Short mmCIF file of C-alpha atoms in Angstrom, two decimals:
data_model
loop_
_atom_site.label_atom_id
_atom_site.label_comp_id
_atom_site.label_asym_id
_atom_site.label_seq_id
_atom_site.Cartn_x
_atom_site.Cartn_y
_atom_site.Cartn_z
CA MET A 25 0.00 0.00 0.00
CA PRO A 26 1.26 3.55 -0.67
CA HIS A 27 2.72 5.60 2.18
CA ALA A 28 2.95 9.36 2.47
CA PRO A 29 6.45 10.86 2.62
CA GLN A 30 7.76 12.12 5.92
CA LEU A 31 7.20 15.69 7.01
CA ARG A 32 10.27 17.93 6.95
CA ILE A 33 10.25 20.50 9.78
CA ALA A 34 12.92 23.14 10.35
CA ALA A 35 14.59 22.53 13.72
CA THR A 36 17.76 23.09 15.69
CA TYR A 37 19.29 20.59 18.10
CA MET A 38 20.89 22.49 20.99
CA ARG A 39 22.63 21.94 24.27
CA GLY A 40 21.65 24.30 27.03
CA GLY A 41 23.38 23.92 30.38
CA THR A 42 23.48 20.20 31.19
CA SER A 43 20.48 19.39 28.98
CA LYS A 44 19.83 19.22 25.27
CA GLY A 45 16.68 19.37 23.19
CA VAL A 46 15.07 20.05 19.84
CA PHE A 47 14.18 23.73 19.25
CA PHE A 48 11.47 24.95 16.88
CA ARG A 49 10.13 28.30 15.79
CA LEU A 50 6.37 28.20 16.26
CA GLN A 51 5.86 29.41 12.70
CA ASP A 52 7.80 26.43 11.31
CA LEU A 53 5.54 23.81 12.87
CA PRO A 54 2.70 22.28 10.86
CA ALA A 55 -0.50 24.28 11.34
CA ALA A 56 -2.11 21.58 13.49
CA ALA A 57 0.86 21.68 15.88
CA GLN A 58 0.97 25.47 16.19
CA VAL A 59 -1.70 25.24 18.88
CA PRO A 60 -1.75 23.14 22.06
CA GLY A 61 -3.33 19.72 21.77
CA ALA A 62 -2.93 16.13 20.68
CA ALA A 63 -1.37 16.99 17.31
CA ARG A 64 1.39 19.05 18.92
CA ASP A 65 2.06 16.46 21.63
CA GLY A 66 2.08 13.64 19.08
CA LEU A 67 4.52 15.50 16.86
CA LEU A 68 6.97 16.22 19.67
CA MET A 69 6.80 12.66 20.98
CA ARG A 70 7.58 11.33 17.50
CA VAL A 71 10.48 13.77 17.13
CA ILE A 72 11.98 12.53 20.41
CA GLY A 73 11.12 8.87 19.75
CA SER A 74 8.53 8.35 22.48
CA PRO A 75 6.84 6.37 23.81
CA ASP A 76 9.64 3.82 23.67
CA PRO A 77 9.09 0.62 25.68
CA TYR A 78 12.76 -0.21 25.09
CA GLY A 79 13.78 3.03 26.82
CA LYS A 80 16.44 3.87 24.21
CA HIS A 81 14.93 6.49 21.85
CA THR A 82 16.61 4.69 18.95
CA ASP A 83 13.99 6.00 16.52
CA GLY A 84 14.11 9.64 17.53
CA MET A 85 16.21 12.59 18.64
CA GLY A 86 15.88 11.92 22.36
CA GLY A 87 18.60 10.49 24.54
CA ALA A 88 16.36 8.37 26.80
CA THR A 89 17.07 10.49 29.90
CA SER A 90 15.15 13.32 31.52
CA SER A 91 17.96 15.68 30.43
CA THR A 92 17.67 14.78 26.76
CA SER A 93 13.94 14.16 26.19
CA LYS A 94 13.03 17.79 25.65
CA CYS A 95 11.46 20.07 23.06
CA VAL A 96 11.25 23.86 22.93
CA ILE A 97 8.97 26.14 20.91
CA ILE A 98 10.02 29.78 20.47
CA SER A 99 7.74 32.49 19.10
CA GLU A 100 7.32 36.24 19.00
CA ALA A 101 6.66 37.74 22.43
CA SER A 102 3.05 37.77 23.54
CA VAL A 103 3.66 40.24 26.38
CA PRO A 104 5.13 43.77 26.28
CA ASP A 105 8.82 44.46 26.96
CA HIS A 106 9.91 40.93 26.02
CA ASP A 107 11.67 39.62 22.94
CA VAL A 108 10.28 36.08 22.67
CA ASP A 109 7.97 33.51 24.21
CA TYR A 110 9.60 30.27 25.35
CA LEU A 111 7.45 27.15 25.71
CA TYR A 112 9.02 23.96 27.07
CA GLY A 113 7.80 20.37 26.75
CA GLN A 114 9.26 17.52 28.84
CA VAL A 115 8.64 14.36 26.82
CA SER A 116 8.09 11.15 28.76
CA ILE A 117 10.35 8.33 27.65
CA ASP A 118 8.17 5.24 27.92
CA THR A 119 4.64 6.67 28.05
CA ALA A 120 2.64 8.78 25.61
CA PHE A 121 2.85 12.02 27.52
CA VAL A 122 4.29 15.53 27.23
CA ASP A 123 4.47 17.49 30.49
CA TRP A 124 3.96 21.24 30.09
CA SER A 125 3.75 22.00 33.83
CA GLY A 126 7.13 23.67 34.33
CA ASN A 127 10.26 25.23 32.91
CA CYS A 128 13.69 23.80 32.07
CA GLY A 129 16.31 26.05 33.62
CA ASN A 130 19.15 24.47 31.69
CA LEU A 131 17.57 24.87 28.25
CA SER A 132 16.71 28.44 29.24
CA ALA A 133 20.36 29.17 28.47
CA ALA A 134 19.85 28.19 24.84
CA VAL A 135 16.72 30.29 24.27
CA GLY A 136 18.52 33.62 23.89
CA PRO A 137 21.11 32.31 21.41
CA PHE A 138 18.43 30.49 19.39
CA ALA A 139 16.17 33.54 19.32
CA ILE A 140 18.97 35.80 18.08
CA SER A 141 20.13 33.35 15.40
CA ALA A 142 16.54 32.67 14.28
CA GLY A 143 15.90 36.38 13.71
CA LEU A 144 13.32 36.66 16.48
CA VAL A 145 15.19 39.44 18.31
CA ASP A 146 15.16 42.95 16.84
CA ALA A 147 18.53 43.42 15.15
CA SER A 148 18.88 46.86 16.74
CA ARG A 149 19.05 45.16 20.13
CA VAL A 150 21.96 42.92 19.16
CA PRO A 151 25.40 44.59 19.33
CA ARG A 152 28.06 43.76 16.80
CA ASP A 153 30.38 42.95 19.66
CA GLY A 154 29.40 42.69 23.30
CA ILE A 155 26.50 41.30 25.29
CA ALA A 156 22.96 41.04 23.91
CA THR A 157 20.26 41.19 26.57
CA VAL A 158 17.31 38.98 25.63
CA ARG A 159 14.11 39.25 27.65
CA ILE A 160 12.30 35.93 27.57
CA TRP A 161 8.71 35.22 28.58
CA GLN A 162 8.61 31.71 30.03
CA ALA A 163 5.15 30.74 28.85
CA ASN A 164 4.78 27.54 30.90
CA ILE A 165 4.87 29.40 34.20
CA GLY A 166 4.34 33.02 33.18
CA LYS A 167 7.72 34.36 34.34
CA THR A 168 10.52 36.52 32.94
CA ILE A 169 14.04 35.26 32.25
CA VAL A 170 16.76 37.68 31.19
CA ALA A 171 19.60 36.09 29.21
CA HIS A 172 22.91 37.89 28.69
CA VAL A 173 24.30 36.40 25.48
CA PRO A 174 27.83 37.13 24.19
CA VAL A 175 28.01 38.33 20.59
CA THR A 176 31.11 38.55 18.39
CA ASP A 177 31.12 40.07 14.91
CA GLY A 178 27.34 40.17 14.94
CA GLN A 179 26.97 36.45 15.64
CA VAL A 180 26.19 34.57 18.83
CA GLN A 181 29.48 33.52 20.41
CA GLU A 182 29.35 29.86 21.38
CA THR A 183 32.96 28.97 22.09
CA GLY A 184 34.80 30.14 25.16
CA ASP A 185 36.58 29.06 28.31
CA PHE A 186 33.61 28.87 30.71
CA GLU A 187 33.49 25.44 32.31
CA LEU A 188 30.24 23.96 33.60
CA ASP A 189 30.35 20.77 35.67
CA GLY A 190 28.30 18.13 33.91
CA VAL A 191 29.34 19.39 30.44
CA THR A 192 32.49 17.92 28.92
CA PHE A 193 33.82 20.89 26.95
CA PRO A 194 34.10 24.63 27.78
CA ALA A 195 31.98 27.21 25.98
CA ALA A 196 30.94 30.85 26.20
CA GLU A 197 29.31 31.95 29.45
CA ILE A 198 25.65 33.00 29.43
CA GLN A 199 24.31 34.63 32.57
CA LEU A 200 20.66 34.02 33.35
CA GLU A 201 18.45 36.07 35.62
CA PHE A 202 15.22 34.43 36.75
CA ILE A 203 13.00 37.39 37.70
CA ASP A 204 10.46 36.83 40.48
CA PRO A 205 10.78 33.07 39.94
CA ALA A 206 8.33 32.02 42.65
CA ASP A 207 5.01 30.50 41.67
CA GLU A 208 2.90 31.79 44.53
CA GLY A 209 -0.30 30.07 43.48
CA GLU A 210 -3.80 31.42 43.67
CA GLY A 211 -6.39 31.90 46.37
CA ASP A 212 -5.39 30.47 49.74
CA ASP A 213 -2.03 29.26 48.43
CA ALA A 214 -1.06 32.81 47.40
CA ALA A 215 -1.31 33.90 51.03
CA ASN A 216 1.52 31.54 51.90
CA GLY A 217 4.04 33.07 49.50
CA ILE A 218 6.60 30.68 48.06
CA PHE A 219 5.84 28.05 50.70
CA PRO A 220 2.50 26.54 49.63
CA THR A 221 1.84 24.91 53.00
CA GLY A 222 2.68 28.10 54.87
CA ASN A 223 5.54 26.36 56.68
CA LEU A 224 9.32 26.39 56.21
CA VAL A 225 9.41 22.74 57.31
CA ASP A 226 6.57 20.21 57.35
CA ASP A 227 6.17 16.66 58.56
CA LEU A 228 5.41 14.76 55.36
CA ASP A 229 3.70 11.44 56.09
CA VAL A 230 3.99 8.90 53.28
CA PRO A 231 1.95 5.73 53.91
CA GLY A 232 4.05 2.62 53.64
CA VAL A 233 7.28 4.65 53.44
CA GLY A 234 7.61 6.81 56.54
CA SER A 235 7.43 10.34 57.90
CA PHE A 236 10.00 12.93 56.84
CA LYS A 237 10.89 16.52 57.59
CA ALA A 238 10.40 18.39 54.33
CA THR A 239 10.80 21.90 52.97
CA MET A 240 8.33 22.37 50.11
CA ILE A 241 8.96 25.45 48.02
CA ASN A 242 7.75 27.01 44.77
CA ALA A 243 10.74 28.92 43.42
CA GLY A 244 12.15 28.14 39.99
CA ILE A 245 10.18 24.91 40.08
CA PRO A 246 8.09 23.26 42.80
CA THR A 247 10.57 21.23 44.86
CA ILE A 248 10.39 18.96 47.90
CA PHE A 249 13.61 19.02 49.94
CA LEU A 250 14.42 16.22 52.39
CA ASN A 251 17.39 15.49 54.66
CA ALA A 252 19.68 12.88 53.13
CA ALA A 253 20.28 11.28 56.53
CA ASP A 254 16.54 10.73 57.04
CA LEU A 255 16.56 8.65 53.86
CA GLY A 256 19.66 6.70 54.83
CA TYR A 257 21.91 8.56 52.38
CA SER A 258 25.09 10.62 52.73
CA GLY A 259 24.16 13.21 50.11
CA ALA A 260 27.19 12.27 47.99
CA GLU A 261 25.45 9.48 46.05
CA LEU A 262 25.97 9.11 42.29
CA GLN A 263 23.34 8.01 39.78
CA ASP A 264 23.86 4.24 40.01
CA ALA A 265 23.30 4.24 43.77
CA ILE A 266 19.75 5.51 43.27
CA ASN A 267 18.78 4.64 39.71
CA GLY A 268 19.95 1.06 40.13
CA ASP A 269 17.67 0.56 43.12
CA PRO A 270 14.02 0.07 42.04
CA GLN A 271 12.83 0.17 45.66
CA ALA A 272 14.51 3.54 46.21
CA LEU A 273 12.94 4.96 43.05
CA ALA A 274 9.50 3.73 44.12
CA ARG A 275 9.99 5.31 47.53
CA PHE A 276 10.97 8.66 46.00
CA GLU A 277 7.94 8.57 43.70
CA ALA A 278 5.65 7.90 46.65
CA ILE A 279 7.22 10.86 48.47
CA ARG A 280 6.86 13.04 45.37
CA ALA A 281 3.20 12.15 44.91
CA ARG A 282 2.32 12.79 48.56
CA GLY A 283 4.27 16.06 48.53
CA ALA A 284 2.52 17.19 45.35
CA VAL A 285 -0.82 16.81 47.11
CA ARG A 286 0.43 18.76 50.14
CA MET A 287 1.67 21.52 47.83
CA GLY A 288 -1.72 21.77 46.14
CA LEU A 289 -0.34 20.77 42.73
CA ILE A 290 -2.66 17.77 42.40
CA ASP A 291 -5.78 16.61 44.20
CA SER A 292 -4.81 12.97 44.71
CA VAL A 293 -1.66 10.86 44.60
CA GLU A 294 -3.03 9.03 41.56
CA GLN A 295 -2.72 12.22 39.52
CA ALA A 296 1.07 12.26 40.00
CA ALA A 297 1.44 9.95 37.00
CA THR A 298 0.14 12.73 34.74
CA ARG A 299 2.40 15.37 36.28
CA GLN A 300 5.86 13.85 36.02
CA HIS A 301 7.93 17.01 35.53
CA THR A 302 6.82 18.69 38.75
CA PRO A 303 7.37 18.73 41.63
CA LYS A 304 10.99 17.68 41.94
CA VAL A 305 12.36 15.76 44.93
CA ALA A 306 15.82 16.58 46.29
CA PHE A 307 17.82 15.61 49.36
CA VAL A 308 20.43 17.71 51.10
CA ALA A 309 23.37 17.16 53.43
CA PRO A 310 26.14 19.25 55.00
CA PRO A 311 29.45 19.54 53.12
CA ALA A 312 31.67 16.46 52.95
CA ASP A 313 34.66 15.28 50.97
CA HIS A 314 33.38 13.29 48.00
CA VAL A 315 34.09 12.16 44.43
CA THR A 316 32.03 13.20 41.39
CA SER A 317 30.88 11.01 38.52
CA SER A 318 33.95 12.03 36.50
CA GLY A 319 36.30 11.01 39.32
CA LYS A 320 37.02 14.57 40.40
CA ARG A 321 37.55 14.99 44.13
CA ILE A 322 35.62 17.75 45.85
CA ALA A 323 36.70 18.86 49.32
CA ALA A 324 34.12 19.71 51.95
CA GLY A 325 35.48 23.25 52.04
CA ASP A 326 34.72 23.73 48.33
CA VAL A 327 30.93 23.69 48.80
CA ASP A 328 28.30 24.97 51.21
CA LEU A 329 26.20 21.82 51.05
CA LEU A 330 25.49 18.68 49.01
CA VAL A 331 22.30 18.28 46.95
CA ARG A 332 20.97 15.41 44.89
CA ALA A 333 17.75 15.80 42.87
CA LEU A 334 15.46 13.49 40.94
CA SER A 335 13.89 14.37 37.60
CA MET A 336 11.28 12.28 35.78
CA GLY A 337 11.76 9.47 38.26
CA LYS A 338 15.56 9.21 38.11
CA LEU A 339 18.48 10.85 39.90
CA HIS A 340 19.75 13.70 37.73
CA HIS A 341 23.34 13.47 36.51
CA ALA A 342 24.02 17.07 37.56
CA MET A 343 21.36 19.60 38.59
CA MET A 344 18.27 20.99 36.90
CA GLY A 345 18.59 24.75 36.46
CA THR A 346 15.16 25.41 37.90
CA ALA A 347 15.96 23.22 40.91
CA ALA A 348 19.13 25.26 41.37
CA VAL A 349 16.91 28.34 41.70
CA ALA A 350 14.92 26.52 44.38
CA ILE A 351 18.15 25.54 46.15
CA GLY A 352 19.51 29.09 46.09
CA THR A 353 16.22 30.51 47.33
CA ALA A 354 15.76 27.99 50.14
CA ALA A 355 19.41 28.38 51.21
CA SER A 356 18.85 32.10 51.70
CA ILE A 357 15.85 31.65 54.02
CA PRO A 358 16.58 30.78 57.68
CA GLY A 359 14.61 27.81 58.92
CA THR A 360 14.54 25.68 55.78
CA LEU A 361 16.28 22.31 55.56
CA VAL A 362 18.49 23.69 52.79
CA HIS A 363 19.56 26.68 54.89
CA ALA A 364 20.40 24.36 57.80
CA ALA A 365 22.41 21.98 55.60
CA ALA A 366 24.39 24.98 54.32
CA GLY A 367 25.37 25.87 57.88
CA GLY A 368 22.89 28.66 58.53
CA GLY A 369 23.80 32.33 58.59
CA GLN A 370 22.89 35.08 56.17
CA ARG A 371 23.66 34.44 52.51
CA ASP A 372 22.66 35.67 49.08
CA ALA A 373 24.51 32.95 47.18
CA VAL A 374 25.33 29.30 47.69
CA ARG A 375 27.70 26.80 46.09
CA PHE A 376 26.44 23.25 46.24
CA GLY A 377 27.84 19.90 45.24
CA HIS A 378 25.91 17.73 42.76
CA PRO A 379 26.82 14.38 41.13
CA SER A 380 28.90 16.02 38.38
CA GLY A 381 30.61 18.75 40.40
CA THR A 382 29.58 22.09 41.86
CA LEU A 383 27.32 24.99 40.96
CA ARG A 384 26.94 28.49 42.36
CA VAL A 385 23.57 30.22 42.35
CA GLY A 386 22.59 33.56 43.82
CA ALA A 387 19.14 34.43 45.13
CA GLN A 388 17.62 37.58 46.59
CA ALA A 389 14.94 36.50 49.06
CA VAL A 390 13.09 39.08 51.15
CA ARG A 391 10.33 38.99 53.73
CA VAL A 392 7.30 41.15 52.96
CA ASP A 393 4.35 41.38 55.34
CA GLY A 394 5.56 38.27 57.12
CA GLN A 395 5.90 36.17 53.95
CA TRP A 396 9.04 35.20 52.08
CA THR A 397 9.42 35.99 48.41
CA VAL A 398 12.33 35.93 45.98
CA THR A 399 12.96 38.85 43.65
CA LYS A 400 15.67 37.32 41.46
CA ALA A 401 17.92 34.30 41.09
CA VAL A 402 21.11 34.37 39.02
CA MET A 403 23.34 31.65 37.60
CA SER A 404 25.71 31.10 34.71
CA ARG A 405 25.30 28.38 32.08
CA SER A 406 26.41 27.88 28.48
CA ALA A 407 24.76 26.75 25.25
CA ARG A 408 25.76 25.49 21.83
CA VAL A 409 24.13 24.49 18.55
CA LEU A 410 24.76 20.80 17.94
CA MET A 411 22.93 20.47 14.63
CA GLU A 412 20.58 22.56 12.55
CA GLY A 413 18.40 21.91 9.55
CA ALA A 414 15.23 19.81 9.70
CA VAL A 415 13.77 16.85 11.51
CA ARG A 416 11.72 14.24 9.67
CA VAL A 417 8.58 12.64 11.08
CA PRO A 418 5.89 10.44 9.49
CA ALA A 419 2.91 12.49 8.31
CA GLU A 420 0.44 10.37 10.27
CA THR A 421 2.08 11.71 13.45
CA LEU A 422 -0.29 14.68 13.35
CA GLN A 423 -3.26 12.32 13.64
CA TYR A 424 -1.93 11.07 16.97
CA GLY A 425 -4.54 10.83 19.70
#
C-alpha cells in the first residue's frame, strides 16, 4: 500500500546547560501543531522517539534520559517588553505524555542564542560585539528570564573558556536572571508566598514509606527538599546508587506524589502519574569530601552543602537549572532544611555539590508582610548548537490521539 512521505520541519538541536533538546520556531511547525493539543504532543513525541518501551529512543532525537527528552517552541513575544515567548515540553520516555507543567532552567540558556540566530530578536538590540540582553517570557509558568548572550562580529558567540560541571567541553558563558521566579499560586495558596503549606518545614507522612521533615517550596520549580540522613543517604550518592535501586525509586515517587498533594499541585496521589515534571524531589546534606561522577575529588570546604535531585523518576546526573533556583532561594531563608544543611547564617549565594561537580547560584529573598518571596535568582550556564536543519517525522504523526 502507498505511504505518504515524511514531514520535513525546520529545527535546531541544541545543548543548554546540562540538557539538550530540539528547538522549533512556532511558525515552522505544521498548522495543526501550532496550537496546544494532541497533534502538537504527538509530533513532539515522534520527534523525540517516544513512547519507547525499550527506553532507548533509537527512533528519535531523544537520549532516553530526563535531560535529553526535551522540546522547545520559540515564538514572538506575547507580552510587552519581552523579545520572545519560550514554551518547554518535557517528553516522557516510555509513556505517551508531554508534560507542560514547568520550565527547564538548563535549556533556558539556549533560548537567547536560538532567538537571536533565528531572527526573532530585533537586530537593533543585538550589538556587533558585546552582550545582547534577551528578555524571555517563560510561557509555561508566566515568568521573565533575562539572558545575557555574548556576541562577536554580529553572531552569537558559542565557544569560550567557561566550564560547567556536567558538560564535557568549555563554551561561552551565558548569565541568566530568573525574575520573580516564585510560583505563589492562587487563592489560599497565594497567602503563603513561596511556601505553599505556609511552613518552612513540614512533617510529610507517606503511607508505607515513613514520615519525613520536608521543605516544600515554589521557586524556579516546585521542589520537595528532604534530609539525606533521614533517607539513609550521605548526600554524595551518584546516579547508580539511586537509579539502580528500584525500591529507592518507588519510595521517591511515593514521596513526590504525597508532597505534590500537600503543595496543592494535584488533588490525589493518583494524579502524580500525569504530572511527572513537577514537583521535583531533592535531598540535602552538610558539606563532605566526595568524588564526582567524573572522578574529580571535591573537598568539603569547596561547597556549602550537598544536593541530589530526581527528575522524571531518576536521579539527575548534575542539577536541573530550575531546581538550582529553588536551592539558592531555600538556602537564603533561615529555617529551611536547605539553609540548615548549608550551615545557617545570612547568605545571598550558595555553592552546592551535585553528582557532576559544583554549581553556584545567587538568590535575593526578602520577607514582605511576614511572607518570604524571591525577587531574582542568578546563575551562569552555556549553550551550543549541535545540529541545525530539519527533523523528519511520518505524516500520520499529526493524527496522533
